[in-house]
CSV table of N, CA and C in Angstrom, one decimal:
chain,number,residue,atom,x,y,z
A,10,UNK,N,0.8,-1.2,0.0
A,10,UNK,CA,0.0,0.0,0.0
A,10,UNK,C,0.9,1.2,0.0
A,11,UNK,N,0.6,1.9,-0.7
A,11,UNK,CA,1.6,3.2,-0.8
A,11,UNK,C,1.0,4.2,0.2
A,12,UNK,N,2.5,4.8,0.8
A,12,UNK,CA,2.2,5.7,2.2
A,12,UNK,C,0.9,6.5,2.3
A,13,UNK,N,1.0,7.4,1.0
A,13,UNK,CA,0.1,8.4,1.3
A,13,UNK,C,-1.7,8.3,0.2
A,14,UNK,N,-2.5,8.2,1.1
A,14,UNK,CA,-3.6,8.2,0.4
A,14,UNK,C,-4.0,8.8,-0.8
A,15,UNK,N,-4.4,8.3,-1.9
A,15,UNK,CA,-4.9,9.2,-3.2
A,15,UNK,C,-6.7,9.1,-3.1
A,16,UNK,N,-7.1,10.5,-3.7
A,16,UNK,CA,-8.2,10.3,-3.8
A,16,UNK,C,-8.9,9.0,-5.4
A,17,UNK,N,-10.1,8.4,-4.4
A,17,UNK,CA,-10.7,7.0,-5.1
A,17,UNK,C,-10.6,7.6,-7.0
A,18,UNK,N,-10.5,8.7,-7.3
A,18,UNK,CA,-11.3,8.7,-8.7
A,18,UNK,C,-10.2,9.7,-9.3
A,19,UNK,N,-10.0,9.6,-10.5
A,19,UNK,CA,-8.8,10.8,-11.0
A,19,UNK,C,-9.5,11.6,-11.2
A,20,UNK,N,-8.2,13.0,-11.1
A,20,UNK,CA,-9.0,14.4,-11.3
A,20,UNK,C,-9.3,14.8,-13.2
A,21,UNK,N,-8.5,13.9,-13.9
A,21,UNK,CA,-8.5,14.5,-14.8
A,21,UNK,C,-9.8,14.0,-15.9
A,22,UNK,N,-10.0,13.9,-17.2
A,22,UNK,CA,-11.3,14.0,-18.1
A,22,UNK,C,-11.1,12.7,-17.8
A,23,UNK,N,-10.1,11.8,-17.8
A,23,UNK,CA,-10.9,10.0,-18.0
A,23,UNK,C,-10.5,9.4,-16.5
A,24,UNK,N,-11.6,8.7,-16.2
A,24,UNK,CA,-12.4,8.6,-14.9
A,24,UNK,C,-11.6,7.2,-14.9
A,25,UNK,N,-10.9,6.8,-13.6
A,25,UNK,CA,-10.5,5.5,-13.7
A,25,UNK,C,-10.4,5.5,-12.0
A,26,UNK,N,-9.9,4.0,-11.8
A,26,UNK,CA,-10.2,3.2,-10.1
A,26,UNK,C,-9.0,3.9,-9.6
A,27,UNK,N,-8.4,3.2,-8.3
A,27,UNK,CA,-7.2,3.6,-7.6
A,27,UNK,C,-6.1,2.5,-8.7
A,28,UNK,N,-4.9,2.5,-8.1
A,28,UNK,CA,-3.9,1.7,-8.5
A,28,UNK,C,-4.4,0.3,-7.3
A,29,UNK,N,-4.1,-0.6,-8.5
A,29,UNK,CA,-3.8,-1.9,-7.5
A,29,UNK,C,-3.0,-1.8,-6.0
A,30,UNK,N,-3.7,-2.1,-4.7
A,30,UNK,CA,-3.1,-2.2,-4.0
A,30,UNK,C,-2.6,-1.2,-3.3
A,31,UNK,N,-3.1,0.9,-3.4
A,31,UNK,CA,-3.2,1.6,-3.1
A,31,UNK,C,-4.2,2.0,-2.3
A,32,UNK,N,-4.1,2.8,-1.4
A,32,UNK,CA,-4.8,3.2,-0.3
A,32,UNK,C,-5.9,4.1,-1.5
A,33,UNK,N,-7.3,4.1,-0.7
A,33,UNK,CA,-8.1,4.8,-1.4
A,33,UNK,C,-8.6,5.8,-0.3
A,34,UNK,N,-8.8,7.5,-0.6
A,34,UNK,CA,-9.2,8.2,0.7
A,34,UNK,C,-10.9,9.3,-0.1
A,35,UNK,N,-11.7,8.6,0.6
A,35,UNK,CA,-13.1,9.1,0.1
A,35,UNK,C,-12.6,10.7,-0.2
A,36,UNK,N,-13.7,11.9,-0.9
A,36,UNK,CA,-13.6,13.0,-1.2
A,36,UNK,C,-14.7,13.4,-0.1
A,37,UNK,N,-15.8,12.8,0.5
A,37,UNK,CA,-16.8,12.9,1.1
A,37,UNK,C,-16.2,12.3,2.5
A,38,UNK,N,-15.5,11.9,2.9
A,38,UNK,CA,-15.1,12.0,4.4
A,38,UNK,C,-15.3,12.8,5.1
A,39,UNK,N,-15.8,13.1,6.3
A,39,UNK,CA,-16.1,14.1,7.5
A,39,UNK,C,-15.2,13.4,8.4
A,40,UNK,N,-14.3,13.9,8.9
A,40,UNK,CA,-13.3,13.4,9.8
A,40,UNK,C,-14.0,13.9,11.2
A,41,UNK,N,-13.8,12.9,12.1
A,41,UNK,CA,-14.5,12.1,13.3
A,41,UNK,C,-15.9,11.6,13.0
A,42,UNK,N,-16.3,11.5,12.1
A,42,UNK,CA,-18.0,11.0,12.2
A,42,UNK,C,-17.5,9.6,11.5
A,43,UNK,N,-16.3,9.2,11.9
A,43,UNK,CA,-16.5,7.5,11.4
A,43,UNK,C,-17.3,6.2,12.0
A,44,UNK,N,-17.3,7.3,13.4
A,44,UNK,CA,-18.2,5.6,14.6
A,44,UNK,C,-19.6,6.5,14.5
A,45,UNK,N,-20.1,7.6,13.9
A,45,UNK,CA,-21.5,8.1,13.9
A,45,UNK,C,-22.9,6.8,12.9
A,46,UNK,N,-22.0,6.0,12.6
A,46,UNK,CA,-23.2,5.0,12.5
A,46,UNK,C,-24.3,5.6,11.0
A,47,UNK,N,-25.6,5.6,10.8
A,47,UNK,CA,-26.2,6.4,9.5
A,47,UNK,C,-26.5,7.5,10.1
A,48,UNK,N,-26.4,7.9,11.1
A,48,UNK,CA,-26.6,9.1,11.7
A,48,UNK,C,-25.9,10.5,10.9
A,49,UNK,N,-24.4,10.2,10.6
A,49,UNK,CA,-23.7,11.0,10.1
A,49,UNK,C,-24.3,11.3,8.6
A,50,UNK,N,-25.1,10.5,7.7
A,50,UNK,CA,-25.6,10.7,6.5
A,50,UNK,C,-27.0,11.5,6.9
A,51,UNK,N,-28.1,10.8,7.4
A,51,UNK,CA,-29.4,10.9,7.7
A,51,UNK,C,-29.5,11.9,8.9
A,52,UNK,N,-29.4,13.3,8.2
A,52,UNK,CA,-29.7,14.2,9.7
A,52,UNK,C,-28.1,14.7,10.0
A,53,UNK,N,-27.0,14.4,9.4
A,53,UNK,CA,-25.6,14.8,10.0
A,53,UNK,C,-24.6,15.4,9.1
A,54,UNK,N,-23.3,15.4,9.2
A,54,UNK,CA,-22.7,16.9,8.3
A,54,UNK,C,-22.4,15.9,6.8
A,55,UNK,N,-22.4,14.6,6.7
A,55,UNK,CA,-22.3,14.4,5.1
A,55,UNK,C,-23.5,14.9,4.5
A,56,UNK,N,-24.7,14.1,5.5
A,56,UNK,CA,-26.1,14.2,4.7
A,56,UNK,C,-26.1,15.7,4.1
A,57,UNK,N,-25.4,16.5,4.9
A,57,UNK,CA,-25.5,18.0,4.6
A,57,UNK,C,-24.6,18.7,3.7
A,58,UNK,N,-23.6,17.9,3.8
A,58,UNK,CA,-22.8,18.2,2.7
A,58,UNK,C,-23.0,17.6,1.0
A,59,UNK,N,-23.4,16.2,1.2
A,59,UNK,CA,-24.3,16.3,-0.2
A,59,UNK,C,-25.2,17.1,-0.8
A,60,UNK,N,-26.3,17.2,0.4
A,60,UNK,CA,-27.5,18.0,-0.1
A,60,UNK,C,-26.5,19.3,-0.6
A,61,UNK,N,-25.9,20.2,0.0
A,61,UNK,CA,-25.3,20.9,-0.7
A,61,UNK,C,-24.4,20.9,-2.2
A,62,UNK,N,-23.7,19.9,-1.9
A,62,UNK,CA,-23.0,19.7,-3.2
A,62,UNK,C,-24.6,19.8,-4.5
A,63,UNK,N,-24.8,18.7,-4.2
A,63,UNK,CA,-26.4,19.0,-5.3
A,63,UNK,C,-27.9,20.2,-5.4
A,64,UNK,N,-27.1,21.1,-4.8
A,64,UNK,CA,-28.0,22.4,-4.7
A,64,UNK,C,-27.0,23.3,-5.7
A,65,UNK,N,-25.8,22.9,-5.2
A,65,UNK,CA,-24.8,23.8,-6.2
A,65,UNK,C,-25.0,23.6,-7.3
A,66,UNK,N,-25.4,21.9,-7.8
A,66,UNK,CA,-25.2,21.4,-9.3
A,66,UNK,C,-26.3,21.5,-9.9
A,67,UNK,N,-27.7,22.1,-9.0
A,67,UNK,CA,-28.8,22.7,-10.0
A,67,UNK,C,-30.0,21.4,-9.4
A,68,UNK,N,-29.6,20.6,-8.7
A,68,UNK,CA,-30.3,19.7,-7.8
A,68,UNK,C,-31.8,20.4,-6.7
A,69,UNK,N,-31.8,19.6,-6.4
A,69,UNK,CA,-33.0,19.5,-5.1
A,69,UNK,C,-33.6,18.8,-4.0
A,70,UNK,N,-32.3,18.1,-3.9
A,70,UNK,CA,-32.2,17.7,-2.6
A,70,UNK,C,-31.3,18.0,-1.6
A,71,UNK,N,-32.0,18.1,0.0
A,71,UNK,CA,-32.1,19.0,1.1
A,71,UNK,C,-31.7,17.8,2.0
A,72,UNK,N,-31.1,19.2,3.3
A,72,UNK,CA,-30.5,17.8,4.0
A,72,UNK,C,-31.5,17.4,4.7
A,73,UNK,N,-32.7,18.0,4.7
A,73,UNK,CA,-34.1,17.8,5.6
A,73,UNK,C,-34.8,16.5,4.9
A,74,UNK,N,-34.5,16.1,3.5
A,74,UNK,CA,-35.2,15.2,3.0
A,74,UNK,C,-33.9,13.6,3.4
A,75,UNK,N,-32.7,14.0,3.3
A,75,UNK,CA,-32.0,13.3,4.6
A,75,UNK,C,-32.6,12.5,5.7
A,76,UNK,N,-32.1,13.4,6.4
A,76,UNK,CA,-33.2,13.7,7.9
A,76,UNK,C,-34.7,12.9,7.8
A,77,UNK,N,-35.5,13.3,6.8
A,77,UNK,CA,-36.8,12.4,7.3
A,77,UNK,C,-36.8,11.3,6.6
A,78,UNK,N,-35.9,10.7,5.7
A,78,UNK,CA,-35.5,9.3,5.2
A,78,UNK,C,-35.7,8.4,6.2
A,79,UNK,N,-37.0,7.5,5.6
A,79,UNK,CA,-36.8,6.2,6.3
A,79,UNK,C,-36.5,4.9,5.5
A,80,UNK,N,-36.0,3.7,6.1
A,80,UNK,CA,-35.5,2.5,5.3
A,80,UNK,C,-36.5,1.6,5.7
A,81,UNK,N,-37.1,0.9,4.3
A,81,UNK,CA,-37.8,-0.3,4.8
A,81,UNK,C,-37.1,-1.4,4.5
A,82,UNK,N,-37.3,-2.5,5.9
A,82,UNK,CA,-36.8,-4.4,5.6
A,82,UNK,C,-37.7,-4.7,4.3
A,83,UNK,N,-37.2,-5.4,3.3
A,83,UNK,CA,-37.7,-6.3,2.2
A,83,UNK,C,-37.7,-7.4,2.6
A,84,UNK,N,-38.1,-8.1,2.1
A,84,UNK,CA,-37.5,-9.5,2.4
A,84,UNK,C,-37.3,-10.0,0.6
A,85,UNK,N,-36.1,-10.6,0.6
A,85,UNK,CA,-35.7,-10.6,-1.4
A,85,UNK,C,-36.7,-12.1,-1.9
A,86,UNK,N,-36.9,-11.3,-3.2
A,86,UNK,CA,-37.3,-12.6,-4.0
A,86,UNK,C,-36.2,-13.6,-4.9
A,87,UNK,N,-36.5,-14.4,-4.7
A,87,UNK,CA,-35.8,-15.7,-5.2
A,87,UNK,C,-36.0,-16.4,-6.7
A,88,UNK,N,-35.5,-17.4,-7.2
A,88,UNK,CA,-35.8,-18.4,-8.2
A,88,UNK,C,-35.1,-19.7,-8.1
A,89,UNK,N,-35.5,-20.7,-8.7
A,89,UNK,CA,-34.2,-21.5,-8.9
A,89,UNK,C,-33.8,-21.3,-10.2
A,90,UNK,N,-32.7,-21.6,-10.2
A,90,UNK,CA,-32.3,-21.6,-12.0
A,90,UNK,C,-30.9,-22.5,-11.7
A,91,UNK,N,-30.8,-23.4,-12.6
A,91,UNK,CA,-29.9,-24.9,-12.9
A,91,UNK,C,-29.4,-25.1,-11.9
A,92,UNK,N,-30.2,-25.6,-10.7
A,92,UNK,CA,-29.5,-26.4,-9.4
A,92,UNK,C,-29.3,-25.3,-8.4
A,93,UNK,N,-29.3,-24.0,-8.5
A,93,UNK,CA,-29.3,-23.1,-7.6
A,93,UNK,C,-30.4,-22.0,-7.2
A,94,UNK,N,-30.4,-21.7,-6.4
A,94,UNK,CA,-31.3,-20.5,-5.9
A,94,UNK,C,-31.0,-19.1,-6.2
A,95,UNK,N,-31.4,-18.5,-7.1
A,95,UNK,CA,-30.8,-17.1,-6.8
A,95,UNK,C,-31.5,-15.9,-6.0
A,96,UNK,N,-31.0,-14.9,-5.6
A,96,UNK,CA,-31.7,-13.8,-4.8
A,96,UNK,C,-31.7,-12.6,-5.7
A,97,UNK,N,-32.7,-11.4,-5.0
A,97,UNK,CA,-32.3,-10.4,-6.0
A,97,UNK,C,-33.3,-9.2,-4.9
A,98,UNK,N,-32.9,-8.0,-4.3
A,98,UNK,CA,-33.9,-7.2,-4.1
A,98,UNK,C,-35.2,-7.3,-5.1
A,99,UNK,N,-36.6,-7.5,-4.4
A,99,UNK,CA,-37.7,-6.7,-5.2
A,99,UNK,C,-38.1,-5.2,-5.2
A,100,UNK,N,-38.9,-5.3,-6.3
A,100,UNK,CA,-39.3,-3.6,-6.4
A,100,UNK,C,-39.5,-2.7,-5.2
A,101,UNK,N,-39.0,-1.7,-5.2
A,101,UNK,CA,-38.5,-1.1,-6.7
A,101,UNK,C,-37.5,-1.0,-7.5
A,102,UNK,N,-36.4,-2.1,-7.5
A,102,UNK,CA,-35.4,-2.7,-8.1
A,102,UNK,C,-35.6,-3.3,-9.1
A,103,UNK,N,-34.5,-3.7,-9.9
A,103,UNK,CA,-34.6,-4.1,-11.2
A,103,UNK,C,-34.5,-5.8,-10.9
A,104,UNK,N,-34.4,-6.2,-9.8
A,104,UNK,CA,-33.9,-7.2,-9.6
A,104,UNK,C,-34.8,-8.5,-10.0
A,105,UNK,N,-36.1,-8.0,-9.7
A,105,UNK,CA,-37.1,-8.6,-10.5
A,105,UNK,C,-37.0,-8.9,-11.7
A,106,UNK,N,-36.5,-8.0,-12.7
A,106,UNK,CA,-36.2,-8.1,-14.2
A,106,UNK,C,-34.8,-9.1,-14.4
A,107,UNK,N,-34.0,-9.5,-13.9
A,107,UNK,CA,-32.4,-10.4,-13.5
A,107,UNK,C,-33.4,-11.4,-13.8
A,108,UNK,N,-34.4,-11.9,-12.6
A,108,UNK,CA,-34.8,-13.5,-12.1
A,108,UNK,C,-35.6,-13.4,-13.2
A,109,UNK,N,-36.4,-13.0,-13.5
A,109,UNK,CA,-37.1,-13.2,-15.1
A,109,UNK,C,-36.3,-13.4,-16.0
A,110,UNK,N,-35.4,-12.7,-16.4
A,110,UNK,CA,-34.6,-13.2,-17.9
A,110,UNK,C,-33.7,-14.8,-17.4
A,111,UNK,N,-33.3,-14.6,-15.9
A,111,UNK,CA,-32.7,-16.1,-15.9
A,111,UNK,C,-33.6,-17.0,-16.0
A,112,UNK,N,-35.1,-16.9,-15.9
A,112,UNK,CA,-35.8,-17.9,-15.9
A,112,UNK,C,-36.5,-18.1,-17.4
A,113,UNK,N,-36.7,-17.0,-17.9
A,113,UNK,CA,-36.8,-17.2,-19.4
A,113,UNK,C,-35.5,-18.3,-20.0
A,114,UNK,N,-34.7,-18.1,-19.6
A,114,UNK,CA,-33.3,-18.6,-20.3
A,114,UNK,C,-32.8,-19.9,-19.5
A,115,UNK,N,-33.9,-20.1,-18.6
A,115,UNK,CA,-33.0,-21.6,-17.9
A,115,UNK,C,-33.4,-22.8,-18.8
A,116,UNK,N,-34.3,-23.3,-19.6
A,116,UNK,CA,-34.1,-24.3,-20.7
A,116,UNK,C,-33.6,-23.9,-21.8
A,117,UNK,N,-32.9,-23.2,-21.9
A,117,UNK,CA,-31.9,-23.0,-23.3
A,117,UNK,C,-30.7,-23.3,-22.7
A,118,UNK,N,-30.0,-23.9,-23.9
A,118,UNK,CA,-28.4,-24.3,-23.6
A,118,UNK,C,-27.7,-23.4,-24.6
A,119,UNK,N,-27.4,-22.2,-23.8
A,119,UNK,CA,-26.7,-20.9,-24.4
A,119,UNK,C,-25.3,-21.8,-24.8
A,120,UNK,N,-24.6,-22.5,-24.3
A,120,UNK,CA,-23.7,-23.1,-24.2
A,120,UNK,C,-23.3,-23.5,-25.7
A,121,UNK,N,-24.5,-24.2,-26.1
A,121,UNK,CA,-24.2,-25.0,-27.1
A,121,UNK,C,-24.1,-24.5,-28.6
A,122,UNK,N,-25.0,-23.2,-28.2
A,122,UNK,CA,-25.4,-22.0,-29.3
A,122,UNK,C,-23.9,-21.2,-29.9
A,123,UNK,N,-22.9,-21.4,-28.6
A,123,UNK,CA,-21.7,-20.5,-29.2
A,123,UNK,C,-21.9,-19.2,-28.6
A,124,UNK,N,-20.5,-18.5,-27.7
A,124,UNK,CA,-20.4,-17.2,-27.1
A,124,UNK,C,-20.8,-16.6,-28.3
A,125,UNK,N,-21.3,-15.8,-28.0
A,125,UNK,CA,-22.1,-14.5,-28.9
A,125,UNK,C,-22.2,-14.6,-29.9
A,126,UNK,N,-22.8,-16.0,-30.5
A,126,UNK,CA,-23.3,-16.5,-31.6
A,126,UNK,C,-24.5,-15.3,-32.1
A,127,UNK,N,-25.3,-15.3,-33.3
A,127,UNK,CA,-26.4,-14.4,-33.2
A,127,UNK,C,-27.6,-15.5,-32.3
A,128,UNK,N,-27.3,-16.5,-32.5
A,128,UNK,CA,-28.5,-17.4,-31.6
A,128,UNK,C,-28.4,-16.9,-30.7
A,129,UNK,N,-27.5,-17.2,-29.7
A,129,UNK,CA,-26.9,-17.1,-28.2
A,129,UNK,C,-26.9,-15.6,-28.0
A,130,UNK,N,-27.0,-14.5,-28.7
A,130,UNK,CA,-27.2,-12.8,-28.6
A,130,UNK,C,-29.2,-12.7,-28.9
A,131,UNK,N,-29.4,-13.3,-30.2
A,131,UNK,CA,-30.6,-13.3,-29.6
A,131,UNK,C,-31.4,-13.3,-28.6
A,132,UNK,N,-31.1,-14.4,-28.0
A,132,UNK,CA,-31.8,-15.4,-26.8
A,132,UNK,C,-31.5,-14.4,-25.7
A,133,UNK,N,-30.5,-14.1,-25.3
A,133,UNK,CA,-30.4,-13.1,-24.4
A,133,UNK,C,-31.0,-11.6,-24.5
A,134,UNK,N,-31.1,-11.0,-25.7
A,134,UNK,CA,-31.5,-10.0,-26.0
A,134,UNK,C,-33.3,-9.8,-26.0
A,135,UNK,N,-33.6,-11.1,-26.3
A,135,UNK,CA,-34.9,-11.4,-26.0
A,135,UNK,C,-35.5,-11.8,-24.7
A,136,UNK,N,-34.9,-12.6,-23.7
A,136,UNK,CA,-35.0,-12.3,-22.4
A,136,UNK,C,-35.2,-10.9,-22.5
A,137,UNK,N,-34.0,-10.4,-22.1
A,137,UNK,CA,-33.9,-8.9,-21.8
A,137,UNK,C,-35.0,-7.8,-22.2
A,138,UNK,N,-35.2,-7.4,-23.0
A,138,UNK,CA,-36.6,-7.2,-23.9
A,138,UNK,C,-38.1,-7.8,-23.3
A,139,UNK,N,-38.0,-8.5,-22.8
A,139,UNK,CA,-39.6,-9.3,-22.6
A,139,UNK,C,-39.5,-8.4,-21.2
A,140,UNK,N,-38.3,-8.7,-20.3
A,140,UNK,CA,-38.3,-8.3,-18.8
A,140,UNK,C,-38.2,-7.3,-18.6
A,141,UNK,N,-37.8,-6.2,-19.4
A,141,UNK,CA,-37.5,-4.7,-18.8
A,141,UNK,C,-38.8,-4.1,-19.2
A,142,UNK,N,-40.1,-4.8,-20.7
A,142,UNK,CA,-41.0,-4.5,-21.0
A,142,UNK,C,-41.9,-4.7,-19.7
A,143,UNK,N,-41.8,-5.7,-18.7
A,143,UNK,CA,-42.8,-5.7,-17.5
A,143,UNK,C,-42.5,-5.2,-17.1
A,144,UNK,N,-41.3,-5.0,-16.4
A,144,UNK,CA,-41.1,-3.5,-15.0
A,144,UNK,C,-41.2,-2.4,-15.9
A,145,UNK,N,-41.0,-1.9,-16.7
A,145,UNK,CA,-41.6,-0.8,-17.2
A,145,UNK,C,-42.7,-0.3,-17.0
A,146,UNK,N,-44.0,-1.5,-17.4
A,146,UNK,CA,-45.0,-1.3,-17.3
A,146,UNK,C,-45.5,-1.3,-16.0
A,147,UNK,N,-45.3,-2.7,-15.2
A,147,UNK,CA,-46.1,-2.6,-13.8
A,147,UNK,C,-45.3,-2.8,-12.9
A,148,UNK,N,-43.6,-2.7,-13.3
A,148,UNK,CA,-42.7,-2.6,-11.5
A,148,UNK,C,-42.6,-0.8,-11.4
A,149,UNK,N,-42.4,-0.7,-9.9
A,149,UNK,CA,-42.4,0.6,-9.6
A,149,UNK,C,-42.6,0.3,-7.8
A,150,UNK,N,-43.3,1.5,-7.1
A,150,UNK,CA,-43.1,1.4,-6.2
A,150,UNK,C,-44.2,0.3,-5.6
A,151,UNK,N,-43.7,-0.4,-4.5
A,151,UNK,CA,-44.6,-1.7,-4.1
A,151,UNK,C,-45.8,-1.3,-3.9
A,152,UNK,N,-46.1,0.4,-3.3
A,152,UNK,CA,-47.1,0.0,-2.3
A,152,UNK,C,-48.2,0.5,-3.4
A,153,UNK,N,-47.7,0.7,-4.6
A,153,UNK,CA,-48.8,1.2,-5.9
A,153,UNK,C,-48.7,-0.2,-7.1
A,154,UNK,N,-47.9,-0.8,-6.5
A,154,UNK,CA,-48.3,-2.2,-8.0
A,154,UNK,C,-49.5,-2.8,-7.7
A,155,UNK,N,-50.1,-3.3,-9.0
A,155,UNK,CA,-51.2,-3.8,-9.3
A,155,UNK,C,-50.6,-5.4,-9.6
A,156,UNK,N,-49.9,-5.4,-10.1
A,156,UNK,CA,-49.5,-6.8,-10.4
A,156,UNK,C,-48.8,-7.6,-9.1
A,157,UNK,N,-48.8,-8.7,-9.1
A,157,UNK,CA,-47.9,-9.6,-8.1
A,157,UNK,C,-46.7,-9.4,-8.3
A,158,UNK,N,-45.4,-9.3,-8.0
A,158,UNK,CA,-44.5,-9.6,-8.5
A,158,UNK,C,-44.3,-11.3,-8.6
A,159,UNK,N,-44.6,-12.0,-8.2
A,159,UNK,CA,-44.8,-13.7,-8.2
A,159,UNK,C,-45.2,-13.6,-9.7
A,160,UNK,N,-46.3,-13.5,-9.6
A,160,UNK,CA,-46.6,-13.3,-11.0
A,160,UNK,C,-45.9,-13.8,-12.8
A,161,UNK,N,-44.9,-12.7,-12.5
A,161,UNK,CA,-43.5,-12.3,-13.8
A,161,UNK,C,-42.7,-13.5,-13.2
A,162,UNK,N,-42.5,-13.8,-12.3
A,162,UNK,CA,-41.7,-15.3,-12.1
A,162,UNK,C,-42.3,-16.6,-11.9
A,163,UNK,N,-43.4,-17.0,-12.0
A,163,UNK,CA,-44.0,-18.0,-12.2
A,163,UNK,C,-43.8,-18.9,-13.0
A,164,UNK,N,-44.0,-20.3,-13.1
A,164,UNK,CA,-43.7,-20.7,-14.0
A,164,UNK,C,-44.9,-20.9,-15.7
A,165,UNK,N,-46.7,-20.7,-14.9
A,165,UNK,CA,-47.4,-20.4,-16.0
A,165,UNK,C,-46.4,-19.1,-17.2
A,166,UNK,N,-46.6,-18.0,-16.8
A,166,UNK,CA,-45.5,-17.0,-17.1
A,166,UNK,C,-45.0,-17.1,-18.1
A,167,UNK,N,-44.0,-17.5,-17.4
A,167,UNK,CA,-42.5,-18.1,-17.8
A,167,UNK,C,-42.8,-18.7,-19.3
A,168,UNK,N,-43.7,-20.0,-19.3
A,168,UNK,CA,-44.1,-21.0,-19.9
A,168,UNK,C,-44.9,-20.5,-21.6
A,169,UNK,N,-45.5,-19.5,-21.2
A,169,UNK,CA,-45.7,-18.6,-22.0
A,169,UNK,C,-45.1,-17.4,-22.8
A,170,UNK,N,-43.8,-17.4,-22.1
A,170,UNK,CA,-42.6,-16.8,-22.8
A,170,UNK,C,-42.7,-15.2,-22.2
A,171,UNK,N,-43.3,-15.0,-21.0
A,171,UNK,CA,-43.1,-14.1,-20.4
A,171,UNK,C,-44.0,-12.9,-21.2
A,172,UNK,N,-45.0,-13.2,-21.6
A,172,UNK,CA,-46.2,-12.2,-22.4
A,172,UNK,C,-46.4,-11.4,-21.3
A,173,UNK,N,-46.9,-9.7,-21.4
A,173,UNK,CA,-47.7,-9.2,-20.2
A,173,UNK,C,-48.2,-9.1,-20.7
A,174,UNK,N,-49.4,-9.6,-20.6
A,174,UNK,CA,-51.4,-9.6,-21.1
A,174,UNK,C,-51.7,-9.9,-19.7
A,175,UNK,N,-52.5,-8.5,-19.2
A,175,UNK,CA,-52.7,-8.1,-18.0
A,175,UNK,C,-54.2,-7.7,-18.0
């Protein structure tokens, strides 16, 4: 690790990581609020220092909207796909649209189609397409969907190639 900290992101036009194995030192650090827990964001001098940074940049968010931020428990939705379980936040995450396209695509053998064959780019491109066409339409926020999210991952669904005729 080299002695002295560099900031995480270069200053100059092309945006790149730290060096391998170099110290990384946030731009957004508030020095002593490191044991302040989310306190220091929600209600405290980062939360306040963002909200400002994005007032400067023509933004609209306040450290007061900070401050009344509350977090809700989810509990994640799941699938299986080839011997495993996968997880994924649900809405209002995209994560719902992940477990649909793997499930659209768990009886195809991309494998056999060839890396980025046009079959094996289709197939993917078409998942992708079917799934970003449902959350589009009915993912959003939980406590206004009309649809199940169960629903989009079912296997009727699925079986039907992931149609939304709602």
């Amino acid at each position: 690790m080299t002695a002295r900290a560099q900031p995480c992101w270069s200053t100059d036009s092309v945006r790149r990581g730290p060096e391998s194995g170099s110290a990384c030192r946030s731009r957004t650090h508030v020095p002593g609020d490191c044991g302040a827990g989310t306190d220091i964001l929600y209600g405290g001098a980062l939360g306040r220092r963002i909200a400002a940074f994005v007032r400067e940049s023509g933004g609209f968010l306040t450290s007061e909207d900070f401050a009344a931020h509350t977090v809700d428990w989810v509990q994640p939705i799941s699938v299986p796909f080839r011997g495993y379980r996968l997880w994924e936040l649900p809405p209002n995450s995209q994560g719902v649209a992940a477990l649909e396209m793997l499930r659209l695509l768990d009886g195809t053998d991309l494998k056999a189609m060839g890396h980025n064959s046009p079959a094996y780019l289709h197939h993917l491109i078409e998942a992708k397409k079917l799934a970003y066409a449902d959350i589009e339409h009915y993912v959003g926020d939980p406590a206004a969907m009309t649809v199940p999210v169960d629903r989009f991952l079912s296997d009727a669904y699925i079986r039907n190639g992931g149609c939304s005729s709602t």
